[in-house]
Amino acid sequence: RPARVVGFKEVRFLERVEQDRPPADAFWDKDDRRGALRGYREGNATQRLAHFFRWLDGMLPGLRVVLLTREPAAQARSAWFASNPNAAAQIARANALLERTLREPGMPRAFHVEHAALVARDEAALRALFDFVAEPYNRSCVLSDLQQKHSF
């Protein structure tokens, strides 16, 4: 049975595209009609990010991206970033770039939700998120899930 909703979490999109070094091999010389591989291989970090989302949109028709952001100073205090003294500035830069990139023409549909809205159980934000992913909203189910403590 096909899945209705599939998701994954990535907190380092910008870091990944900045540090990625595609190899010079025959695979990367092949391309689609939109030039996704060439654009990714030759672009700067901003261009690479846009090409990645275009490619992902082509691979997953009907893709919808949920951009969940957290206030950078609070996120920088998390265990994930604790050893990085520049984390807050890097997080703010990455969030701004992701938001700007996802608003460009040709990007997949995107929805931005703040971590604080989820923590506060903001009914309007939660309903808007479920509307965006075209799933029925079940308040008790959502609130039960939000009560769970996660180790990540």
CSV table of C-alpha atoms in Angstrom, one decimal, residues 34 49-58 60-66 98 101-111 132:
chain,number,residue,atom,x,y,z
A,34,ARG,CA,16.4,20.9,-15.8
A,49,LEU,CA,20.2,24.2,-2.1
A,50,ALA,CA,17.7,25.3,-4.7
A,51,HIS,CA,18.8,22.6,-7.2
A,52,PHE,CA,18.5,20.0,-4.4
A,53,PHE,CA,14.9,21.0,-3.7
A,54,ARG,CA,14.1,21.0,-7.4
A,55,TRP,CA,15.6,17.6,-7.8
A,56,LEU,CA,13.7,16.3,-4.8
A,57,ASP,CA,10.5,17.8,-6.1
A,58,GLY,CA,11.1,16.0,-9.4
A,60,LEU,CA,8.7,13.0,-5.3
A,61,PRO,CA,5.8,14.4,-7.3
A,62,GLY,CA,3.5,16.5,-5.0
A,63,LEU,CA,6.3,17.1,-2.5
A,64,ARG,CA,5.5,19.4,0.3
A,65,VAL,CA,8.3,20.7,2.5
A,66,VAL,CA,7.7,21.6,6.2
A,98,LEU,CA,16.1,27.9,3.7
A,101,THR,CA,15.2,29.5,-1.1
A,102,LEU,CA,11.8,27.8,-0.6
A,103,ARG,CA,10.1,31.1,-1.6
A,104,GLU,CA,11.8,31.1,-5.0
A,105,PRO,CA,9.9,30.3,-8.2
A,106,GLY,CA,10.0,26.6,-9.1
A,107,MET,CA,10.4,25.4,-5.5
A,108,PRO,CA,8.2,22.7,-4.0
A,109,ARG,CA,5.3,23.9,-1.9
A,110,ALA,CA,6.6,24.8,1.6
A,111,PHE,CA,5.1,25.6,5.0
A,132,PHE,CA,-0.8,21.9,4.4
